[in-house]
């Protein structure tokens, strides 16, 4: 098993900019989910992709968008960054069956 | 909506002490329940899970029992080690492959 790989591990952006975060799913996993974890908080569900289609979305504005590619890797895009977007962004992949979520180590985004 | 409530932290214990971290949930259906652990600078690791009432999840000396009557899933360990120091998250999922709803997390520190 290769696990879930996220890149970059850290980055700093300026308010108003755009950012793209990347995730390589665990081998064989066809579902990917993204979570935002603010400092000292539990992760909050952003959205999920299954076979390249969005398959569920949390309470996040449209400036949070994503893609899943045929190899099941994924991107999270955030436009018009705000200071409150500073957080750890976690990617989790799974098979479409109970309950094998595998999390990556996350991307720490700081918006200044 | 669905939610998870964890006991307030942080929790500080001496090595070999008994650990309990309380978790209660509110859900519209019959959720599966999870405990995840997050070590400093890392992503989330699944610690244990239970998919139906009265199931007991266990791993690495940790246990939790799915109590439908009290809507609880308390985490216990008989003898903690320094290496158990981490943040622990209780979570639920309502269906196979669906989003995880997390609690706020409980910081555990174990002193030698």
JSON list of C-alpha atoms in Angstrom, two decimals:
[
{"chain": "A", "resi": 1, "resn": "UNK", "atom": "CA", "xyz": [0.00, 0.00, 0.00]},
{"chain": "A", "resi": 2, "resn": "UNK", "atom": "CA", "xyz": [1.32, 3.42, -0.95]},
{"chain": "A", "resi": 3, "resn": "UNK", "atom": "CA", "xyz": [-0.86, 5.42, 1.43]},
{"chain": "A", "resi": 4, "resn": "UNK", "atom": "CA", "xyz": [-2.26, 8.89, 0.76]},
{"chain": "A", "resi": 5, "resn": "UNK", "atom": "CA", "xyz": [0.22, 11.55, -0.29]},
{"chain": "A", "resi": 6, "resn": "UNK", "atom": "CA", "xyz": [-0.50, 15.27, -0.14]},
{"chain": "A", "resi": 7, "resn": "UNK", "atom": "CA", "xyz": [1.47, 18.17, -1.57]},
{"chain": "A", "resi": 8, "resn": "UNK", "atom": "CA", "xyz": [2.75, 20.62, -0.67]},
{"chain": "A", "resi": 9, "resn": "UNK", "atom": "CA", "xyz": [3.15, 20.05, 3.05]},
{"chain": "A", "resi": 10, "resn": "UNK", "atom": "CA", "xyz": [3.16, 23.76, 3.86]},
{"chain": "A", "resi": 11, "resn": "UNK", "atom": "CA", "xyz": [2.51, 26.95, 1.95]},
{"chain": "A", "resi": 12, "resn": "UNK", "atom": "CA", "xyz": [1.86, 30.60, 2.60]},
{"chain": "A", "resi": 13, "resn": "UNK", "atom": "CA", "xyz": [-0.49, 32.66, 0.45]},
{"chain": "A", "resi": 14, "resn": "UNK", "atom": "CA", "xyz": [-1.71, 36.22, 0.46]},
{"chain": "A", "resi": 15, "resn": "UNK", "atom": "CA", "xyz": [-5.35, 37.13, 0.97]},
{"chain": "A", "resi": 16, "resn": "UNK", "atom": "CA", "xyz": [-7.17, 37.22, -2.36]},
{"chain": "A", "resi": 17, "resn": "UNK", "atom": "CA", "xyz": [-4.87, 34.73, -4.06]},
{"chain": "A", "resi": 18, "resn": "UNK", "atom": "CA", "xyz": [-5.80, 31.29, -5.35]},
{"chain": "A", "resi": 19, "resn": "UNK", "atom": "CA", "xyz": [-4.32, 27.97, -4.22]},
{"chain": "A", "resi": 20, "resn": "UNK", "atom": "CA", "xyz": [-4.32, 24.37, -5.47]},
{"chain": "A", "resi": 21, "resn": "UNK", "atom": "CA", "xyz": [-3.66, 21.47, -3.13]},
{"chain": "A", "resi": 22, "resn": "UNK", "atom": "CA", "xyz": [-2.98, 17.96, -4.42]},
{"chain": "A", "resi": 23, "resn": "UNK", "atom": "CA", "xyz": [-3.68, 14.47, -3.18]},
{"chain": "A", "resi": 24, "resn": "UNK", "atom": "CA", "xyz": [-2.64, 11.06, -4.45]},
{"chain": "A", "resi": 25, "resn": "UNK", "atom": "CA", "xyz": [-5.05, 8.42, -3.22]},
{"chain": "A", "resi": 26, "resn": "UNK", "atom": "CA", "xyz": [-4.09, 5.07, -1.81]},
{"chain": "A", "resi": 27, "resn": "UNK", "atom": "CA", "xyz": [-3.77, 2.48, -4.53]},
{"chain": "A", "resi": 28, "resn": "UNK", "atom": "CA", "xyz": [-7.14, 0.98, -5.46]},
{"chain": "A", "resi": 29, "resn": "UNK", "atom": "CA", "xyz": [-9.21, 3.65, -3.69]},
{"chain": "A", "resi": 30, "resn": "UNK", "atom": "CA", "xyz": [-11.87, 5.29, -5.89]},
{"chain": "A", "resi": 31, "resn": "UNK", "atom": "CA", "xyz": [-13.31, 7.80, -3.43]},
{"chain": "A", "resi": 32, "resn": "UNK", "atom": "CA", "xyz": [-11.56, 10.90, -2.12]},
{"chain": "A", "resi": 33, "resn": "UNK", "atom": "CA", "xyz": [-12.73, 13.36, 0.51]},
{"chain": "A", "resi": 34, "resn": "UNK", "atom": "CA", "xyz": [-11.30, 16.68, 1.63]},
{"chain": "A", "resi": 35, "resn": "UNK", "atom": "CA", "xyz": [-11.47, 18.12, 5.14]},
{"chain": "A", "resi": 36, "resn": "UNK", "atom": "CA", "xyz": [-10.49, 21.45, 6.65]},
{"chain": "A", "resi": 37, "resn": "UNK", "atom": "CA", "xyz": [-9.05, 21.39, 10.15]},
{"chain": "A", "resi": 38, "resn": "UNK", "atom": "CA", "xyz": [-8.68, 24.76, 11.83]},
{"chain": "A", "resi": 39, "resn": "UNK", "atom": "CA", "xyz": [-6.21, 25.00, 14.69]},
{"chain": "A", "resi": 40, "resn": "UNK", "atom": "CA", "xyz": [-7.56, 23.28, 17.79]},
{"chain": "A", "resi": 41, "resn": "UNK", "atom": "CA", "xyz": [-10.69, 22.05, 16.01]},
{"chain": "A", "resi": 42, "resn": "UNK", "atom": "CA", "xyz": [-11.97, 18.83, 14.54]},
{"chain": "A", "resi": 43, "resn": "UNK", "atom": "CA", "xyz": [-11.87, 18.32, 10.76]},
{"chain": "A", "resi": 44, "resn": "UNK", "atom": "CA", "xyz": [-14.80, 19.71, 8.79]},
{"chain": "A", "resi": 45, "resn": "UNK", "atom": "CA", "xyz": [-16.02, 17.96, 5.63]},
{"chain": "A", "resi": 46, "resn": "UNK", "atom": "CA", "xyz": [-15.54, 20.02, 2.47]},
{"chain": "A", "resi": 47, "resn": "UNK", "atom": "CA", "xyz": [-16.57, 17.61, -0.30]},
{"chain": "A", "resi": 48, "resn": "UNK", "atom": "CA", "xyz": [-16.17, 14.12, -1.67]},
{"chain": "A", "resi": 49, "resn": "UNK", "atom": "CA", "xyz": [-15.51, 12.75, -5.15]},
{"chain": "A", "resi": 50, "resn": "UNK", "atom": "CA", "xyz": [-16.40, 9.30, -6.43]},
{"chain": "A", "resi": 51, "resn": "UNK", "atom": "CA", "xyz": [-15.30, 8.27, -9.93]},
{"chain": "A", "resi": 52, "resn": "UNK", "atom": "CA", "xyz": [-14.56, 11.88, -10.88]},
{"chain": "A", "resi": 53, "resn": "UNK", "atom": "CA", "xyz": [-17.97, 13.23, -9.83]},
{"chain": "A", "resi": 54, "resn": "UNK", "atom": "CA", "xyz": [-18.70, 15.36, -6.76]},
{"chain": "A", "resi": 55, "resn": "UNK", "atom": "CA", "xyz": [-20.65, 13.14, -4.41]},
{"chain": "A", "resi": 56, "resn": "UNK", "atom": "CA", "xyz": [-21.43, 15.25, -1.39]},
{"chain": "A", "resi": 57, "resn": "UNK", "atom": "CA", "xyz": [-20.52, 18.70, -0.14]},
{"chain": "A", "resi": 58, "resn": "UNK", "atom": "CA", "xyz": [-20.26, 20.29, 3.26]},
{"chain": "A", "resi": 59, "resn": "UNK", "atom": "CA", "xyz": [-21.05, 23.84, 4.28]},
{"chain": "A", "resi": 60, "resn": "UNK", "atom": "CA", "xyz": [-18.33, 25.55, 2.26]},
{"chain": "A", "resi": 61, "resn": "UNK", "atom": "CA", "xyz": [-18.76, 28.34, -0.32]},
{"chain": "A", "resi": 62, "resn": "UNK", "atom": "CA", "xyz": [-18.37, 27.75, -4.07]},
{"chain": "A", "resi": 63, "resn": "UNK", "atom": "CA", "xyz": [-14.88, 29.25, -4.05]},
{"chain": "A", "resi": 64, "resn": "UNK", "atom": "CA", "xyz": [-13.86, 25.84, -2.69]},
{"chain": "A", "resi": 65, "resn": "UNK", "atom": "CA", "xyz": [-13.82, 23.49, -5.67]},
{"chain": "A", "resi": 66, "resn": "UNK", "atom": "CA", "xyz": [-12.23, 20.21, -6.57]},
{"chain": "A", "resi": 67, "resn": "UNK", "atom": "CA", "xyz": [-11.35, 17.68, -9.18]},
{"chain": "A", "resi": 68, "resn": "UNK", "atom": "CA", "xyz": [-10.77, 13.97, -9.24]},
{"chain": "A", "resi": 69, "resn": "UNK", "atom": "CA", "xyz": [-8.73, 12.49, -12.09]},
{"chain": "A", "resi": 70, "resn": "UNK", "atom": "CA", "xyz": [-9.04, 9.10, -13.82]},
{"chain": "A", "resi": 71, "resn": "UNK", "atom": "CA", "xyz": [-6.17, 7.77, -11.70]},
{"chain": "A", "resi": 72, "resn": "UNK", "atom": "CA", "xyz": [-8.23, 8.84, -8.63]},
{"chain": "A", "resi": 73, "resn": "UNK", "atom": "CA", "xyz": [-5.80, 11.56, -7.61]},
{"chain": "A", "resi": 74, "resn": "UNK", "atom": "CA", "xyz": [-7.47, 14.82, -6.62]},
{"chain": "A", "resi": 75, "resn": "UNK", "atom": "CA", "xyz": [-7.09, 18.57, -6.33]},
{"chain": "A", "resi": 76, "resn": "UNK", "atom": "CA", "xyz": [-8.64, 21.08, -3.98]},
{"chain": "A", "resi": 77, "resn": "UNK", "atom": "CA", "xyz": [-8.81, 24.64, -5.32]},
{"chain": "A", "resi": 78, "resn": "UNK", "atom": "CA", "xyz": [-9.59, 27.65, -3.21]},
{"chain": "A", "resi": 79, "resn": "UNK", "atom": "CA", "xyz": [-10.17, 31.04, -4.85]},
{"chain": "A", "resi": 80, "resn": "UNK", "atom": "CA", "xyz": [-10.13, 34.50, -3.29]},
{"chain": "A", "resi": 81, "resn": "UNK", "atom": "CA", "xyz": [-8.35, 33.30, -0.16]},
{"chain": "A", "resi": 82, "resn": "UNK", "atom": "CA", "xyz": [-9.44, 34.72, 3.17]},
{"chain": "A", "resi": 83, "resn": "UNK", "atom": "CA", "xyz": [-7.55, 34.81, 6.45]},
{"chain": "A", "resi": 84, "resn": "UNK", "atom": "CA", "xyz": [-9.99, 32.27, 7.91]},
{"chain": "A", "resi": 85, "resn": "UNK", "atom": "CA", "xyz": [-8.95, 29.76, 5.25]},
{"chain": "A", "resi": 86, "resn": "UNK", "atom": "CA", "xyz": [-5.73, 29.24, 7.20]},
{"chain": "A", "resi": 87, "resn": "UNK", "atom": "CA", "xyz": [-5.93, 25.60, 8.31]},
{"chain": "A", "resi": 88, "resn": "UNK", "atom": "CA", "xyz": [-4.67, 22.07, 7.82]},
{"chain": "A", "resi": 89, "resn": "UNK", "atom": "CA", "xyz": [-6.30, 20.53, 4.75]},
{"chain": "A", "resi": 90, "resn": "UNK", "atom": "CA", "xyz": [-6.66, 16.77, 4.90]},
{"chain": "A", "resi": 91, "resn": "UNK", "atom": "CA", "xyz": [-7.33, 14.37, 2.09]},
{"chain": "A", "resi": 92, "resn": "UNK", "atom": "CA", "xyz": [-8.83, 10.94, 2.76]},
{"chain": "A", "resi": 93, "resn": "UNK", "atom": "CA", "xyz": [-9.29, 8.13, 0.29]},
{"chain": "A", "resi": 94, "resn": "UNK", "atom": "CA", "xyz": [-11.42, 5.02, 0.53]},
{"chain": "A", "resi": 95, "resn": "UNK", "atom": "CA", "xyz": [-13.05, 2.24, -1.39]},
{"chain": "A", "resi": 96, "resn": "UNK", "atom": "CA", "xyz": [-16.78, 2.50, -1.89]},
{"chain": "A", "resi": 97, "resn": "UNK", "atom": "CA", "xyz": [-17.48, 0.17, 1.01]},
{"chain": "A", "resi": 98, "resn": "UNK", "atom": "CA", "xyz": [-17.34, 0.38, 4.79]},
{"chain": "A", "resi": 99, "resn": "UNK", "atom": "CA", "xyz": [-15.26, 2.20, 6.24]},
{"chain": "A", "resi": 100, "resn": "UNK", "atom": "CA", "xyz": [-11.70, 2.20, 5.11]},
{"chain": "A", "resi": 101, "resn": "UNK", "atom": "CA", "xyz": [-10.75, 5.86, 5.15]},
{"chain": "A", "resi": 102, "resn": "UNK", "atom": "CA", "xyz": [-7.02, 6.52, 4.87]},
{"chain": "A", "resi": 103, "resn": "UNK", "atom": "CA", "xyz": [-5.88, 10.05, 5.64]},
{"chain": "A", "resi": 104, "resn": "UNK", "atom": "CA", "xyz": [-2.87, 11.90, 4.32]},
{"chain": "A", "resi": 105, "resn": "UNK", "atom": "CA", "xyz": [-0.63, 14.01, 6.53]},
{"chain": "A", "resi": 106, "resn": "UNK", "atom": "CA", "xyz": [-2.22, 17.19, 5.28]},
{"chain": "A", "resi": 107, "resn": "UNK", "atom": "CA", "xyz": [-1.23, 20.54, 3.79]},
{"chain": "A", "resi": 108, "resn": "UNK", "atom": "CA", "xyz": [-0.79, 23.40, 6.22]},
{"chain": "A", "resi": 109, "resn": "UNK", "atom": "CA", "xyz": [-2.09, 26.58, 4.51]},
{"chain": "A", "resi": 110, "resn": "UNK", "atom": "CA", "xyz": [-1.38, 29.97, 6.01]},
{"chain": "A", "resi": 111, "resn": "UNK", "atom": "CA", "xyz": [-3.11, 33.02, 4.53]},
{"chain": "A", "resi": 112, "resn": "UNK", "atom": "CA", "xyz": [-1.55, 36.38, 5.39]},
{"chain": "B", "resi": 1, "resn": "UNK", "atom": "CA", "xyz": [-28.05, 17.77, 12.11]},
{"chain": "B", "resi": 2, "resn": "UNK", "atom": "CA", "xyz": [-25.61, 15.06, 13.04]},
{"chain": "B", "resi": 3, "resn": "UNK", "atom": "CA", "xyz": [-23.01, 15.95, 15.64]},
{"chain": "B", "resi": 4, "resn": "UNK", "atom": "CA", "xyz": [-20.38, 14.52, 17.95]},
{"chain": "B", "resi": 5, "resn": "UNK", "atom": "CA", "xyz": [-19.54, 15.89, 21.39]},
{"chain": "B", "resi": 6, "resn": "UNK", "atom": "CA", "xyz": [-16.32, 15.01, 23.19]},
{"chain": "B", "resi": 7, "resn": "UNK", "atom": "CA", "xyz": [-15.27, 15.70, 26.74]},
{"chain": "B", "resi": 8, "resn": "UNK", "atom": "CA", "xyz": [-13.40, 18.92, 27.15]},
{"chain": "B", "resi": 9, "resn": "UNK", "atom": "CA", "xyz": [-9.65, 18.69, 27.30]},
{"chain": "B", "resi": 10, "resn": "UNK", "atom": "CA", "xyz": [-6.81, 18.74, 27.67]},
{"chain": "B", "resi": 11, "resn": "UNK", "atom": "CA", "xyz": [-6.33, 15.55, 29.66]},
{"chain": "B", "resi": 12, "resn": "UNK", "atom": "CA", "xyz": [-3.07, 14.97, 31.52]},
{"chain": "B", "resi": 13, "resn": "UNK", "atom": "CA", "xyz": [-2.26, 11.59, 33.05]},
{"chain": "B", "resi": 14, "resn": "UNK", "atom": "CA", "xyz": [0.68, 9.78, 34.54]},
{"chain": "B", "resi": 15, "resn": "UNK", "atom": "CA", "xyz": [2.05, 6.71, 32.80]},
{"chain": "B", "resi": 16, "resn": "UNK", "atom": "CA", "xyz": [0.05, 3.52, 33.57]},
{"chain": "B", "resi": 17, "resn": "UNK", "atom": "CA", "xyz": [-3.05, 5.50, 34.58]},
{"chain": "B", "resi": 18, "resn": "UNK", "atom": "CA", "xyz": [-6.53, 4.57, 33.35]},
{"chain": "B", "resi": 19, "resn": "UNK", "atom": "CA", "xyz": [-7.90, 6.63, 30.48]},
{"chain": "B", "resi": 20, "resn": "UNK", "atom": "CA", "xyz": [-11.47, 7.50, 29.63]},
{"chain": "B", "resi": 21, "resn": "UNK", "atom": "CA", "xyz": [-12.42, 10.03, 26.95]},
{"chain": "B", "resi": 22, "resn": "UNK", "atom": "CA", "xyz": [-16.15, 10.57, 26.69]},
{"chain": "B", "resi": 23, "resn": "UNK", "atom": "CA", "xyz": [-17.94, 10.82, 23.36]},
{"chain": "B", "resi": 24, "resn": "UNK", "atom": "CA", "xyz": [-21.66, 11.22, 22.70]},
{"chain": "B", "resi": 25, "resn": "UNK", "atom": "CA", "xyz": [-23.40, 11.65, 19.38]},
{"chain": "B", "resi": 26, "resn": "UNK", "atom": "CA", "xyz": [-26.58, 12.86, 17.76]},
{"chain": "B", "resi": 27, "resn": "UNK", "atom": "CA", "xyz": [-27.61, 11.27, 14.49]},
{"chain": "B", "resi": 28, "resn": "UNK", "atom": "CA", "xyz": [-30.75, 10.89, 12.44]},
{"chain": "B", "resi": 29, "resn": "UNK", "atom": "CA", "xyz": [-30.03, 7.27, 11.52]},
{"chain": "B", "resi": 30, "resn": "UNK", "atom": "CA", "xyz": [-27.82, 4.44, 12.74]},
{"chain": "B", "resi": 31, "resn": "UNK", "atom": "CA", "xyz": [-24.26, 5.66, 12.39]},
{"chain": "B", "resi": 32, "resn": "UNK", "atom": "CA", "xyz": [-20.98, 3.86, 12.43]},
{"chain": "B", "resi": 33, "resn": "UNK", "atom": "CA", "xyz": [-18.65, 5.24, 15.08]},
{"chain": "B", "resi": 34, "resn": "UNK", "atom": "CA", "xyz": [-14.91, 5.80, 15.01]},
{"chain": "B", "resi": 35, "resn": "UNK", "atom": "CA", "xyz": [-11.99, 6.95, 17.07]},
{"chain": "B", "resi": 36, "resn": "UNK", "atom": "CA", "xyz": [-9.13, 8.60, 15.21]},
{"chain": "B", "resi": 37, "resn": "UNK", "atom": "CA", "xyz": [-5.77, 9.65, 16.64]},
{"chain": "B", "resi": 38, "resn": "UNK", "atom": "CA", "xyz": [-3.59, 12.53, 15.45]},
{"chain": "B", "resi": 39, "resn": "UNK", "atom": "CA", "xyz": [0.05, 12.72, 16.48]},
{"chain": "B", "resi": 40, "resn": "UNK", "atom": "CA", "xyz": [1.84, 16.08, 16.27]},
{"chain": "B", "resi": 41, "resn": "UNK", "atom": "CA", "xyz": [2.39, 17.22, 12.69]},
{"chain": "B", "resi": 42, "resn": "UNK", "atom": "CA", "xyz": [0.61, 14.23, 11.22]},
{"chain": "B", "resi": 43, "resn": "UNK", "atom": "CA", "xyz": [-2.74, 13.34, 9.66]},
{"chain": "B", "resi": 44, "resn": "UNK", "atom": "CA", "xyz": [-5.42, 11.18, 11.20]},
{"chain": "B", "resi": 45, "resn": "UNK", "atom": "CA", "xyz": [-5.04, 7.47, 11.89]},
{"chain": "B", "resi": 46, "resn": "UNK", "atom": "CA", "xyz": [-7.99, 5.20, 12.49]},
{"chain": "B", "resi": 47, "resn": "UNK", "atom": "CA", "xyz": [-7.71, 3.79, 15.99]},
{"chain": "B", "resi": 48, "resn": "UNK", "atom": "CA", "xyz": [-10.88, 1.68, 16.18]},
{"chain": "B", "resi": 49, "resn": "UNK", "atom": "CA", "xyz": [-14.43, 1.50, 14.92]},
{"chain": "B", "resi": 50, "resn": "UNK", "atom": "CA", "xyz": [-17.85, -0.04, 15.61]},
{"chain": "B", "resi": 51, "resn": "UNK", "atom": "CA", "xyz": [-20.60, -0.35, 13.04]},
{"chain": "B", "resi": 52, "resn": "UNK", "atom": "CA", "xyz": [-23.64, -1.37, 15.10]},
{"chain": "B", "resi": 53, "resn": "UNK", "atom": "CA", "xyz": [-25.06, -1.20, 18.58]},
{"chain": "B", "resi": 54, "resn": "UNK", "atom": "CA", "xyz": [-23.22, -3.17, 21.29]},
{"chain": "B", "resi": 55, "resn": "UNK", "atom": "CA", "xyz": [-20.18, -3.68, 19.05]},
{"chain": "B", "resi": 56, "resn": "UNK", "atom": "CA", "xyz": [-16.86, -3.20, 20.78]},
{"chain": "B", "resi": 57, "resn": "UNK", "atom": "CA", "xyz": [-13.97, -1.77, 18.81]},
{"chain": "B", "resi": 58, "resn": "UNK", "atom": "CA", "xyz": [-10.46, -2.42, 20.08]},
{"chain": "B", "resi": 59, "resn": "UNK", "atom": "CA", "xyz": [-6.89, -1.75, 19.00]},
{"chain": "B", "resi": 60, "resn": "UNK", "atom": "CA", "xyz": [-3.53, -1.26, 20.72]},
{"chain": "B", "resi": 61, "resn": "UNK", "atom": "CA", "xyz": [-5.11, -1.63, 24.16]},
{"chain": "B", "resi": 62, "resn": "UNK", "atom": "CA", "xyz": [-7.81, 0.95, 23.46]},
{"chain": "B", "resi": 63, "resn": "UNK", "atom": "CA", "xyz": [-11.48, -0.04, 23.57]},
{"chain": "B", "resi": 64, "resn": "UNK", "atom": "CA", "xyz": [-14.83, 1.60, 22.91]},
{"chain": "B", "resi": 65, "resn": "UNK", "atom": "CA", "xyz": [-18.34, 0.14, 22.99]},
{"chain": "B", "resi": 66, "resn": "UNK", "atom": "CA", "xyz": [-21.21, 1.41, 20.83]},
{"chain": "B", "resi": 67, "resn": "UNK", "atom": "CA", "xyz": [-24.02, 2.23, 23.27]},
{"chain": "B", "resi": 68, "resn": "UNK", "atom": "CA", "xyz": [-27.19, 3.06, 21.39]},
{"chain": "B", "resi": 69, "resn": "UNK", "atom": "CA", "xyz": [-29.27, 3.62, 24.54]},
{"chain": "B", "resi": 70, "resn": "UNK", "atom": "CA", "xyz": [-26.93, 6.36, 25.76]},
{"chain": "B", "resi": 71, "resn": "UNK", "atom": "CA", "xyz": [-25.74, 7.43, 22.27]},
{"chain": "B", "resi": 72, "resn": "UNK", "atom": "CA", "xyz": [-22.16, 7.11, 23.47]},
{"chain": "B", "resi": 73, "resn": "UNK", "atom": "CA", "xyz": [-18.84, 5.68, 22.33]},
{"chain": "B", "resi": 74, "resn": "UNK", "atom": "CA", "xyz": [-16.40, 6.33, 25.16]},
{"chain": "B", "resi": 75, "resn": "UNK", "atom": "CA", "xyz": [-12.72, 5.54, 24.61]},
{"chain": "B", "resi": 76, "resn": "UNK", "atom": "CA", "xyz": [-10.88, 3.63, 27.34]},
{"chain": "B", "resi": 77, "resn": "UNK", "atom": "CA", "xyz": [-7.42, 2.26, 27.97]},
{"chain": "B", "resi": 78, "resn": "UNK", "atom": "CA", "xyz": [-6.33, 0.47, 31.10]},
{"chain": "B", "resi": 79, "resn": "UNK", "atom": "CA", "xyz": [-2.73, 1.67, 31.23]},
{"chain": "B", "resi": 80, "resn": "UNK", "atom": "CA", "xyz": [-1.56, 4.61, 29.13]},
{"chain": "B", "resi": 81, "resn": "UNK", "atom": "CA", "xyz": [1.98, 5.15, 27.90]},
{"chain": "B", "resi": 82, "resn": "UNK", "atom": "CA", "xyz": [3.91, 8.29, 27.08]},
{"chain": "B", "resi": 83, "resn": "UNK", "atom": "CA", "xyz": [3.65, 7.30, 23.41]},
{"chain": "B", "resi": 84, "resn": "UNK", "atom": "CA", "xyz": [-0.17, 7.61, 23.63]},
{"chain": "B", "resi": 85, "resn": "UNK", "atom": "CA", "xyz": [0.17, 11.40, 23.89]},
{"chain": "B", "resi": 86, "resn": "UNK", "atom": "CA", "xyz": [-1.83, 12.75, 20.95]},
{"chain": "B", "resi": 87, "resn": "UNK", "atom": "CA", "xyz": [-5.16, 14.30, 20.00]},
{"chain": "B", "resi": 88, "resn": "UNK", "atom": "CA", "xyz": [-8.09, 11.88, 19.90]},
{"chain": "B", "resi": 89, "resn": "UNK", "atom": "CA", "xyz": [-11.15, 12.47, 17.71]},
{"chain": "B", "resi": 90, "resn": "UNK", "atom": "CA", "xyz": [-14.48, 10.73, 17.91]},
{"chain": "B", "resi": 91, "resn": "UNK", "atom": "CA", "xyz": [-16.39, 10.61, 14.62]},
{"chain": "B", "resi": 92, "resn": "UNK", "atom": "CA", "xyz": [-19.50, 9.18, 13.01]},
{"chain": "B", "resi": 93, "resn": "UNK", "atom": "CA", "xyz": [-20.54, 8.21, 9.50]},
{"chain": "B", "resi": 94, "resn": "UNK", "atom": "CA", "xyz": [-24.12, 7.54, 8.46]},
{"chain": "B", "resi": 95, "resn": "UNK", "atom": "CA", "xyz": [-23.52, 5.37, 5.43]},
{"chain": "B", "resi": 96, "resn": "UNK", "atom": "CA", "xyz": [-20.85, 3.45, 3.67]},
{"chain": "B", "resi": 97, "resn": "UNK", "atom": "CA", "xyz": [-18.41, 5.78, 1.99]},
{"chain": "B", "resi": 98, "resn": "UNK", "atom": "CA", "xyz": [-20.09, 8.93, 3.27]},
{"chain": "B", "resi": 99, "resn": "UNK", "atom": "CA", "xyz": [-18.68, 11.89, 5.11]},
{"chain": "B", "resi": 100, "resn": "UNK", "atom": "CA", "xyz": [-17.22, 11.71, 8.58]},
{"chain": "B", "resi": 101, "resn": "UNK", "atom": "CA", "xyz": [-18.52, 14.09, 11.24]},
{"chain": "B", "resi": 102, "resn": "UNK", "atom": "CA", "xyz": [-15.87, 14.74, 13.89]},
{"chain": "B", "resi": 103, "resn": "UNK", "atom": "CA", "xyz": [-15.89, 15.97, 17.44]},
{"chain": "B", "resi": 104, "resn": "UNK", "atom": "CA", "xyz": [-13.65, 18.79, 18.56]},
{"chain": "B", "resi": 105, "resn": "UNK", "atom": "CA", "xyz": [-10.86, 16.49, 19.69]},
{"chain": "B", "resi": 106, "resn": "UNK", "atom": "CA", "xyz": [-9.30, 15.78, 23.09]},
{"chain": "B", "resi": 107, "resn": "UNK", "atom": "CA", "xyz": [-5.63, 16.47, 23.72]},
{"chain": "B", "resi": 108, "resn": "UNK", "atom": "CA", "xyz": [-4.05, 13.72, 25.83]},
{"chain": "B", "resi": 109, "resn": "UNK", "atom": "CA", "xyz": [-0.67, 14.19, 27.48]},
{"chain": "B", "resi": 110, "resn": "UNK", "atom": "CA", "xyz": [0.91, 11.30, 29.35]},
{"chain": "B", "resi": 111, "resn": "UNK", "atom": "CA", "xyz": [3.80, 12.12, 31.67]},
{"chain": "B", "resi": 112, "resn": "UNK", "atom": "CA", "xyz": [6.50, 9.62, 32.67]}
]
